mmCIF file of C-alpha atoms in Angstrom:
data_model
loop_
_atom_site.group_PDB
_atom_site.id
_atom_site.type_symbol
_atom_site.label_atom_id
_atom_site.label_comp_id
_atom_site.label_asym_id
_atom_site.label_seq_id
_atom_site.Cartn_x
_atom_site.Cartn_y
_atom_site.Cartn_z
ATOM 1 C CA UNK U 1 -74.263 24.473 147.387
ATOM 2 C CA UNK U 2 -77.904 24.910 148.217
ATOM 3 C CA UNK U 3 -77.158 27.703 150.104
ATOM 4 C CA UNK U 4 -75.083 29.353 147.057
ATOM 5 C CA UNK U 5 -77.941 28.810 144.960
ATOM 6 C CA UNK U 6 -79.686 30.695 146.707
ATOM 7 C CA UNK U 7 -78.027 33.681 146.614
ATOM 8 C CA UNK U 8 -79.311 37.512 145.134
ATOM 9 C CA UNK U 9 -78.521 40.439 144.479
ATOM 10 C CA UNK U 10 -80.841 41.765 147.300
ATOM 11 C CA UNK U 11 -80.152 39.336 149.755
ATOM 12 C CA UNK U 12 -76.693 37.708 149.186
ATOM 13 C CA UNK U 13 -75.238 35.001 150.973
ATOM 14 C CA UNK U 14 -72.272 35.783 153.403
ATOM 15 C CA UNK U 15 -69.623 34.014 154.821
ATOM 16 C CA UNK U 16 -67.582 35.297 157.852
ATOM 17 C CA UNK U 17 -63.929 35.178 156.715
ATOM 18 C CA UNK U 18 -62.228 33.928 159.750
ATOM 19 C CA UNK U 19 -58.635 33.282 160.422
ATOM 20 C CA UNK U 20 -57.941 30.547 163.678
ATOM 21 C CA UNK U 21 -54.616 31.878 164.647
ATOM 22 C CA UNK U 22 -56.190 35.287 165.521
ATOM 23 C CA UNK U 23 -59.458 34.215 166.985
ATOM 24 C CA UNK U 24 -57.101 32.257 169.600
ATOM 25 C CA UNK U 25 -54.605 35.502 169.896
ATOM 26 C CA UNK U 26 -57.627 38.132 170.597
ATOM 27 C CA UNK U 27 -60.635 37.765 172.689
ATOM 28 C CA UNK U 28 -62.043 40.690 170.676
ATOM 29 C CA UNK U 29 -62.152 38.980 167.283
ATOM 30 C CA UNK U 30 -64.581 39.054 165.135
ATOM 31 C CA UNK U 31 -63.265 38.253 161.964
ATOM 32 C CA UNK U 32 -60.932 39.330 158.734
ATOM 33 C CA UNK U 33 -63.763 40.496 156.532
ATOM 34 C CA UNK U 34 -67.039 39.116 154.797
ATOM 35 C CA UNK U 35 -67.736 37.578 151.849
ATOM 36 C CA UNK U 36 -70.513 38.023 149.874
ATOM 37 C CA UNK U 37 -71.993 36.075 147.510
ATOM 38 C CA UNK U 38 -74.968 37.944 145.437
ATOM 39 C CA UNK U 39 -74.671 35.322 142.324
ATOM 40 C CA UNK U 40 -74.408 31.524 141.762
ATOM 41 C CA UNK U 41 -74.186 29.699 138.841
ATOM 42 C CA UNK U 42 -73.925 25.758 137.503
ATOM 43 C CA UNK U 43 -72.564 25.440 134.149
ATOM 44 C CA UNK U 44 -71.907 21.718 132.882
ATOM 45 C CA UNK U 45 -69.071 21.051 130.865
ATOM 46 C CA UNK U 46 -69.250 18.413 128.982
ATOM 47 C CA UNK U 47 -66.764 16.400 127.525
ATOM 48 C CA UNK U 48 -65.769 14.664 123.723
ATOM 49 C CA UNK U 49 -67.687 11.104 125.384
ATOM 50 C CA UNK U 50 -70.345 13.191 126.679
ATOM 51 C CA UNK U 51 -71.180 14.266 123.197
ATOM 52 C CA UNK U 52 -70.370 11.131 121.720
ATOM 53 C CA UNK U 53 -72.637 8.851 123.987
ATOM 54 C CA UNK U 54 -75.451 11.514 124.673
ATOM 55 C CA UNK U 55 -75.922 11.705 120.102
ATOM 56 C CA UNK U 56 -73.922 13.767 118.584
ATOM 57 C CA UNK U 57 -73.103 12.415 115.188
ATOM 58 C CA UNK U 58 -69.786 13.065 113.314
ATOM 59 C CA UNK U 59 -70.313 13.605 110.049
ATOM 60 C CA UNK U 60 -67.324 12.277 108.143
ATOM 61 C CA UNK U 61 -66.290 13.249 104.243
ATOM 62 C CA UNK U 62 -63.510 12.326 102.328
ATOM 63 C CA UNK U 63 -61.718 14.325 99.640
ATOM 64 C CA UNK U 64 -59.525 12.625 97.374
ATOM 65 C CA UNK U 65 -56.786 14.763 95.056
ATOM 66 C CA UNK U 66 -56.705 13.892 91.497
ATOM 67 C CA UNK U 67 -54.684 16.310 90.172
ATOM 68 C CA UNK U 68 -51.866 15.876 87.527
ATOM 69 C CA UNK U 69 -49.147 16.124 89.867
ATOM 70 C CA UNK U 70 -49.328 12.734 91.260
ATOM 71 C CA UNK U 71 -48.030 10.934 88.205
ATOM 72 C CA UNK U 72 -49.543 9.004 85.701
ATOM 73 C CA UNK U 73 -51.533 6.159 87.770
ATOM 74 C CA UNK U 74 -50.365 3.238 85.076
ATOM 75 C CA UNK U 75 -46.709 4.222 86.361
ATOM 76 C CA UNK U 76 -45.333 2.630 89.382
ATOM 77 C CA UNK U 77 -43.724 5.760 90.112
ATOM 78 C CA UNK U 78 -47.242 7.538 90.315
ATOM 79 C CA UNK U 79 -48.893 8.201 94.035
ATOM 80 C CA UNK U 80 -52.405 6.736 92.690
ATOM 81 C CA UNK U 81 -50.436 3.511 91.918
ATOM 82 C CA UNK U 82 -52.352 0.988 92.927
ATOM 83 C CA UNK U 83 -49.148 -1.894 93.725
ATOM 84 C CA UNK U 84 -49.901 -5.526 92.867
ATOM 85 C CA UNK U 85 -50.945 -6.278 96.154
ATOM 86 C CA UNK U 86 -53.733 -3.728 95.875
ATOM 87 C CA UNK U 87 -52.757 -0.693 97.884
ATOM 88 C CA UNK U 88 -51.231 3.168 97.602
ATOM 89 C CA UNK U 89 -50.614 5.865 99.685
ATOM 90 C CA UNK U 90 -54.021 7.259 99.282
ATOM 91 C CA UNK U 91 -55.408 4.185 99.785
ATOM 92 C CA UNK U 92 -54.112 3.094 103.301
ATOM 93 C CA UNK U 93 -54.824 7.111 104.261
ATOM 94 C CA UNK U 94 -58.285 6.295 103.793
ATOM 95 C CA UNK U 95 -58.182 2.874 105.557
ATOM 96 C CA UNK U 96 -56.621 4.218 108.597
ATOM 97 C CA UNK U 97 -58.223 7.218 109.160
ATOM 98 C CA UNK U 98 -62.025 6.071 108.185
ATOM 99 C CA UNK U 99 -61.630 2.618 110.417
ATOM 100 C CA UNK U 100 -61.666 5.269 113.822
ATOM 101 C CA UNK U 101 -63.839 7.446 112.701
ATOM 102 C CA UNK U 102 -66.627 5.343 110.904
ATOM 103 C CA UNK U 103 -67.537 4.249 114.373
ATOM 104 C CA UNK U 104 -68.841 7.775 115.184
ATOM 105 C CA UNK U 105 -71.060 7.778 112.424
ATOM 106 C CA UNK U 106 -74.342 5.839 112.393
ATOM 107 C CA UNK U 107 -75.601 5.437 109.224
ATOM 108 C CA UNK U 108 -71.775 4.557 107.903
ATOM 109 C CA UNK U 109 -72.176 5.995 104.870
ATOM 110 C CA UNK U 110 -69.926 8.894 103.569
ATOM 111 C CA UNK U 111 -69.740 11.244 100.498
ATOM 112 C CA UNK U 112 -66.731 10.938 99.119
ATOM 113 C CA UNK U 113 -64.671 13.927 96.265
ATOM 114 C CA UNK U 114 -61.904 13.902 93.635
ATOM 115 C CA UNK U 115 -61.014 17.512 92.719
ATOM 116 C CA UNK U 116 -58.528 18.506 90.205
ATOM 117 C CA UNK U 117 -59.470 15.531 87.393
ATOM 118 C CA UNK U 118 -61.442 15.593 84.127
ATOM 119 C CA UNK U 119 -64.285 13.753 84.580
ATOM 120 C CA UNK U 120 -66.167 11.765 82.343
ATOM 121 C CA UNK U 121 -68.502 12.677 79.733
ATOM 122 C CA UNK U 122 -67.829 16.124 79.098
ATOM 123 C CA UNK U 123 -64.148 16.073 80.208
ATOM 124 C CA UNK U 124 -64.374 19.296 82.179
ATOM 125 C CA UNK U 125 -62.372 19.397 84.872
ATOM 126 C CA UNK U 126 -63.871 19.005 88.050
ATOM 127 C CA UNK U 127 -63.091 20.147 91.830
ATOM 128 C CA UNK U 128 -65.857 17.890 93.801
ATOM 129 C CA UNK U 129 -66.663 15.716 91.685
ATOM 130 C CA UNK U 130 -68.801 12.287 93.520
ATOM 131 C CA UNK U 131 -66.238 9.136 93.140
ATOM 132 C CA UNK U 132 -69.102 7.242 92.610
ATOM 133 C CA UNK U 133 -70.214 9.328 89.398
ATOM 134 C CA UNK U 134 -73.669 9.709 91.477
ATOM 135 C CA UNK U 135 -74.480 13.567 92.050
ATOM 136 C CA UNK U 136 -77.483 13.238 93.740
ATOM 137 C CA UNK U 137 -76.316 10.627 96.481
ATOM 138 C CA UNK U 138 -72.415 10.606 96.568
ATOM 139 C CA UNK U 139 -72.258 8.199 99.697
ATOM 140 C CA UNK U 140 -70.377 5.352 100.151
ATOM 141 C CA UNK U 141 -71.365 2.538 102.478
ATOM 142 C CA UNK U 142 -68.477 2.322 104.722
ATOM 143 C CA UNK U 143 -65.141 2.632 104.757
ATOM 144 C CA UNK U 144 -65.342 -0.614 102.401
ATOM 145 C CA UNK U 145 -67.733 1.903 100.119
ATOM 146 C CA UNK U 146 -65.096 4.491 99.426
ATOM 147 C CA UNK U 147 -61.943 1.762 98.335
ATOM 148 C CA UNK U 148 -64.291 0.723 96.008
ATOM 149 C CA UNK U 149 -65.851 4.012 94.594
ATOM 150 C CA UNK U 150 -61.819 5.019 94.232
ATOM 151 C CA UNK U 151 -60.826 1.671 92.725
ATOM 152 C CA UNK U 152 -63.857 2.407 90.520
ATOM 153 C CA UNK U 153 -63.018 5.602 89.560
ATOM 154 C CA UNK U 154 -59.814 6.097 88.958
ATOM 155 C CA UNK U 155 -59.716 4.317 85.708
ATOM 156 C CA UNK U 156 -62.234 6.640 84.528
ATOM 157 C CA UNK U 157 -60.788 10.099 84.905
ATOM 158 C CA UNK U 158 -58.025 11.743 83.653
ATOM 159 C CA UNK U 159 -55.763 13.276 85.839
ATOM 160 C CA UNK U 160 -55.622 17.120 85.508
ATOM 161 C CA UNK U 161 -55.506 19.978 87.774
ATOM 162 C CA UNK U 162 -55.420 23.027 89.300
ATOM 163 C CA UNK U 163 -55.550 21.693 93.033
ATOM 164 C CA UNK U 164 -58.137 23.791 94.656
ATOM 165 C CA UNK U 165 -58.892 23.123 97.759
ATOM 166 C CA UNK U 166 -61.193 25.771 98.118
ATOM 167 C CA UNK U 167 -64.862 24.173 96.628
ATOM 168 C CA UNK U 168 -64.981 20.677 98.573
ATOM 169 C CA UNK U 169 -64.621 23.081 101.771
ATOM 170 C CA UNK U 170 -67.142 25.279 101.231
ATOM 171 C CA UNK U 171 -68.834 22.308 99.808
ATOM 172 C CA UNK U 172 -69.230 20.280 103.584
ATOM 173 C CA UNK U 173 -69.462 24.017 104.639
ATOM 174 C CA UNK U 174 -72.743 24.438 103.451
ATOM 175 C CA UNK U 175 -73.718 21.687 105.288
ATOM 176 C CA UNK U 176 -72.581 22.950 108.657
ATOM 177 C CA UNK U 177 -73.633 25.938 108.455
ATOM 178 C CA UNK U 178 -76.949 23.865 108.180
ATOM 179 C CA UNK U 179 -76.606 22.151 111.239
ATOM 180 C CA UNK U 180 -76.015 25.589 113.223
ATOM 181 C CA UNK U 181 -79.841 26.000 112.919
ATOM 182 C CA UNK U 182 -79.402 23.241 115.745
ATOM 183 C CA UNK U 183 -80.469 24.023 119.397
ATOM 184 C CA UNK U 184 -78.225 20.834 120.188
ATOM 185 C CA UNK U 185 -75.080 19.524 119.747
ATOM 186 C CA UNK U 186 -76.265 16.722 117.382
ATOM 187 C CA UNK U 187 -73.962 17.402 114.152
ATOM 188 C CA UNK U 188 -70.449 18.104 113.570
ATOM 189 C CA UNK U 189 -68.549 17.908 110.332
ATOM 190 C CA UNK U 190 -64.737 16.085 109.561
ATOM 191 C CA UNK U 191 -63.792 16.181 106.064
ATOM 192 C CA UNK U 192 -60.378 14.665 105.320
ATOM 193 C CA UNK U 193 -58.801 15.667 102.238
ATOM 194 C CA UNK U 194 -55.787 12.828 101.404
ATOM 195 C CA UNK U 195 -53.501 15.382 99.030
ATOM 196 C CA UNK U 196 -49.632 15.547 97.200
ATOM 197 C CA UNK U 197 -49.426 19.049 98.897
ATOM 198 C CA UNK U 198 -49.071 21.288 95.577
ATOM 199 C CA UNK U 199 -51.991 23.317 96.231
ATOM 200 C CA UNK U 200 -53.284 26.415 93.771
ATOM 201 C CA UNK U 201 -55.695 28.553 95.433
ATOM 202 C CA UNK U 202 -54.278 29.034 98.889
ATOM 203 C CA UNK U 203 -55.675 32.697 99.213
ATOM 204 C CA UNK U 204 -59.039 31.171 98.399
ATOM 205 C CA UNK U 205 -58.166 27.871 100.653
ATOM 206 C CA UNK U 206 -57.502 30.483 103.688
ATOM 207 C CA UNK U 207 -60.896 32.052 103.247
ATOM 208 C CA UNK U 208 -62.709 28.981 103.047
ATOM 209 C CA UNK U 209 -61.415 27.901 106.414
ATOM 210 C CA UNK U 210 -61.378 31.204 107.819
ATOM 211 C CA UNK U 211 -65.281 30.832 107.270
ATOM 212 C CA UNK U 212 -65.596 27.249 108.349
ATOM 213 C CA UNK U 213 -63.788 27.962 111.481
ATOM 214 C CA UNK U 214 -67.240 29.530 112.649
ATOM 215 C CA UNK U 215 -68.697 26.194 112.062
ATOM 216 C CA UNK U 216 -69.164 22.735 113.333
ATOM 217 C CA UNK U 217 -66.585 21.442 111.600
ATOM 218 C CA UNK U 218 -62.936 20.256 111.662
ATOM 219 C CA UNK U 219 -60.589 19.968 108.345
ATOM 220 C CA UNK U 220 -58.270 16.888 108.012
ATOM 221 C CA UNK U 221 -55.163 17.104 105.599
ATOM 222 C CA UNK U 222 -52.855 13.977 105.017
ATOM 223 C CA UNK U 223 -50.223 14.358 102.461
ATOM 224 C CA UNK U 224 -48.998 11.683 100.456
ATOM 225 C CA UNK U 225 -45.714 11.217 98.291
ATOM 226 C CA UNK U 226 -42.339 13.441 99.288
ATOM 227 C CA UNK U 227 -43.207 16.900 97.971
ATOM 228 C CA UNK U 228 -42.866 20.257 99.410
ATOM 229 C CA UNK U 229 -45.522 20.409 102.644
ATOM 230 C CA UNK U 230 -45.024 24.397 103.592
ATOM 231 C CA UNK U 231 -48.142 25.414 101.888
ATOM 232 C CA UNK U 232 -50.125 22.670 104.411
ATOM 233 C CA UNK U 233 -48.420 23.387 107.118
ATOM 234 C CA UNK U 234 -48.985 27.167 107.201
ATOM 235 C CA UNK U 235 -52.900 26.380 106.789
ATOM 236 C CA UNK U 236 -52.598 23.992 109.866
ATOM 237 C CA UNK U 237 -51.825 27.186 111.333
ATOM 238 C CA UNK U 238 -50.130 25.439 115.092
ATOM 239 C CA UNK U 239 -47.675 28.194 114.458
ATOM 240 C CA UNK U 240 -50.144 31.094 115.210
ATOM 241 C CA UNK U 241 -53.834 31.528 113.760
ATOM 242 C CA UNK U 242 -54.254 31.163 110.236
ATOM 243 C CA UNK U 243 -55.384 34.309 108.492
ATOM 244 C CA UNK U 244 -57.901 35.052 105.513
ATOM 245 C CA UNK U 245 -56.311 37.559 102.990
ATOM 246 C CA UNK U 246 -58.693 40.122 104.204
ATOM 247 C CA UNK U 247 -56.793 39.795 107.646
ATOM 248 C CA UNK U 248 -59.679 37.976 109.305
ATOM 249 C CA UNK U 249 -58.441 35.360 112.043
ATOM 250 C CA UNK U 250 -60.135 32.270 112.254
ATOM 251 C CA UNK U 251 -61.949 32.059 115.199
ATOM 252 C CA UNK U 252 -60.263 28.445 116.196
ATOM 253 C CA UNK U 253 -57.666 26.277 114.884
ATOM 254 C CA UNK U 254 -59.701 23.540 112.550
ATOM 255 C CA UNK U 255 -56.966 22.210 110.564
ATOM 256 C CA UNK U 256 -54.728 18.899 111.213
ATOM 257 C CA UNK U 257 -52.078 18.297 108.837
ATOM 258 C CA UNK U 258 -50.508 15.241 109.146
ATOM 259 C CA UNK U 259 -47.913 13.908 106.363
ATOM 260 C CA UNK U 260 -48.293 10.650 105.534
ATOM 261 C CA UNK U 261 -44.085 9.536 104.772
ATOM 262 C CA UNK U 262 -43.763 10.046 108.958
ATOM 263 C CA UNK U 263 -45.658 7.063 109.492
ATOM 264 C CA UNK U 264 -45.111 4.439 106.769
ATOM 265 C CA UNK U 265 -43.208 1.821 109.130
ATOM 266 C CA UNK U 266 -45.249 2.352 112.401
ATOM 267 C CA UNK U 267 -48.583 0.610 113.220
ATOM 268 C CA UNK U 268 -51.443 1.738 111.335
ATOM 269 C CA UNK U 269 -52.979 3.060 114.576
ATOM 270 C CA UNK U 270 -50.477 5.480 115.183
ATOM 271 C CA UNK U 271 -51.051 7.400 111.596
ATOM 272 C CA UNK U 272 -54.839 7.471 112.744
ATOM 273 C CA UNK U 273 -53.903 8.159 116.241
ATOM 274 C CA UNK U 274 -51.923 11.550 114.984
ATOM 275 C CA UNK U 275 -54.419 12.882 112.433
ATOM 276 C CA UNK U 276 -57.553 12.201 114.715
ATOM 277 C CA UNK U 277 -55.746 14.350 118.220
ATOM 278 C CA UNK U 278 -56.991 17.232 117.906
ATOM 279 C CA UNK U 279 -60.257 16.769 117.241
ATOM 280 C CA UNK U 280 -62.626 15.440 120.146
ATOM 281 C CA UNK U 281 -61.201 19.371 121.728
ATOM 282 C CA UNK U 282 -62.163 21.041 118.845
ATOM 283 C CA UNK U 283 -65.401 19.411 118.794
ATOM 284 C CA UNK U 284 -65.607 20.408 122.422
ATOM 285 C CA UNK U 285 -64.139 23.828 121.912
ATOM 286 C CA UNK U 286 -67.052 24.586 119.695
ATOM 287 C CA UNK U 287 -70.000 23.469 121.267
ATOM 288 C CA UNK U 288 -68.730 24.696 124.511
ATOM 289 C CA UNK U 289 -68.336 28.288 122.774
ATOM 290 C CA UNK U 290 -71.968 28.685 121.451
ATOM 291 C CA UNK U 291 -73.167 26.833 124.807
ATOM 292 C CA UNK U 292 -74.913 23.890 123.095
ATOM 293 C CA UNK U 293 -75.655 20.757 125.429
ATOM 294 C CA UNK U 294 -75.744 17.108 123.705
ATOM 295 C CA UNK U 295 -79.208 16.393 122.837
ATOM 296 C CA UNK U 296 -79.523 13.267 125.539
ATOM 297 C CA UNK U 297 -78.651 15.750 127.821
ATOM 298 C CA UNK U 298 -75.906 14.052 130.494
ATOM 299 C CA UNK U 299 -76.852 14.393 134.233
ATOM 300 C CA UNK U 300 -75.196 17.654 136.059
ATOM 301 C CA UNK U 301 -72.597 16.704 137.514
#
């Protein structure tokens, strides 16, 4: 290795390329060519720990859908429901998923959305809209924080819609395209949006992650309830790369659908287990592609 290192264009290192069965056949042999070596170089590759343990934070956001679709909440029948013994579908989404990932965040607290509601005083509907009514500091303190900012707030909306997608996206976004002014890999952005599926601006959606795809962030879907799942399943885009309308490809695969029904009756780990797979290698898979190194810098191996 030392002796690779030091290799140059003008005075490259060279190895005789010798093969034993001939050298004992021929008394003339000298050998079966040369190789030269006129460049070495060490990359490190580092993996998901390596980031983890040498500071790079995960950023974690949760989007909650609001929209008319899922039912009246005072109705049993209604996916906001919240059932006698305290829980819903959104709910134990939230509680699964956030209990893995608030350990890579930490300050534990997290913004958390509604979209698609009418929101208190002005009744305009809204499409990121802080659960805890607080625009200028949306977080929640833990995964505790955001139960109770929903429990809170879902008495005080109305239900509406359309279901866009599209403005919480760009909305976390904005702040990763922030963090790319980083020379390190010290931020990276999960939002997990916890939806009935019915979505309205999919062109618009498509764009958005098209876009974010460039950025250090990854896009979480869980669907709740027994509707139609098509529309999230084409933006998960396993099938091939998602496109925007324009035709642009995203640049990697961000998106995770996961629905929700699959996993009622197995162990709460295994719903988290599912929606959280893909992302320590697409948190790799981007730092990796613009080169960045964690910022406590692991030792080359």
């Amino acid at each position: 290795m030392t002796k690779l290192k030091e290799a140059s264009r003008n005075s490259p290192v060279e190895y005789e390329c010798i093969n034993e069965k001939k050298r004992q056949k021929k008394k003339s042999y000298k050998n079966s060519g040369v190789i030269s070596v006129k460049h070495c170089e060490i990359t490190v590759e580092c993996t998901f720990l390596d980031y983890v343990m040498g500071g790079c934070q995960l950023n974690f956001t949760v989007g909650v859908d609001f929209t008319g679709s899922n039912g009246d909440p005072s109705s049993s029948d209604s996916l906001h429901y919240i059932s006698p013994n305290g829980v819903n579908e959104y709910l134990t989404a939230i509680w699964s998923v956030g209990l893995v990932i608030q350990d890579y965040d930490a300050d534990k607290m997290f913004p958390a959305f509604g979209f698609g509601a009418q929101v208190p005083p002005q009744w305009q509907v809204s499409h990121e809209f802080p659960m805890n009514f607080n625009p200028s500091n949306p977080y929640c303190n833990g995964i505790q924080g955001i139960i109770e900012a929903y429990r809170t707030c879902l008495p005080q909306i109305k239900l509406y819609g359309p279901t866009n997608f599209s403005p919480i996206i760009n909305h976390v976004a904005r702040f990763a395209a922030a963090a790319t002014q980083q020379q390190t890999a010290s931020q990276y952005f999960v939002l997990l949006i916890i939806t009935d599926g019915v979505i309205t601006d999919l062109d618009e959606t498509r764009h958005a992650i098209v876009n974010a795809s460039k950025l250090p962030m990854s896009i979480i879907i869980v669907g709740v309830g027994g509707a139609d799942f098509s529309a999230m399943e084409f933006l998960d885009g396993d099938g091939g790369s998602l496109r925007s309308p324009s035709g642009e490809v995203a640049i990697r695969d961000i998106v995770q659908f996961v629905p929700f029904r699959q996993f009622q009756n197995a162990p709460k780990e295994a719903l988290a287990q599912c929606v959280l797979a893909e992302i320590p290698q697409q948190v790799v898979g981007y730092f990796n592609t613009y080169k960045l190194l964690p910022p406590k810098n692991p030792a080359v191996k």
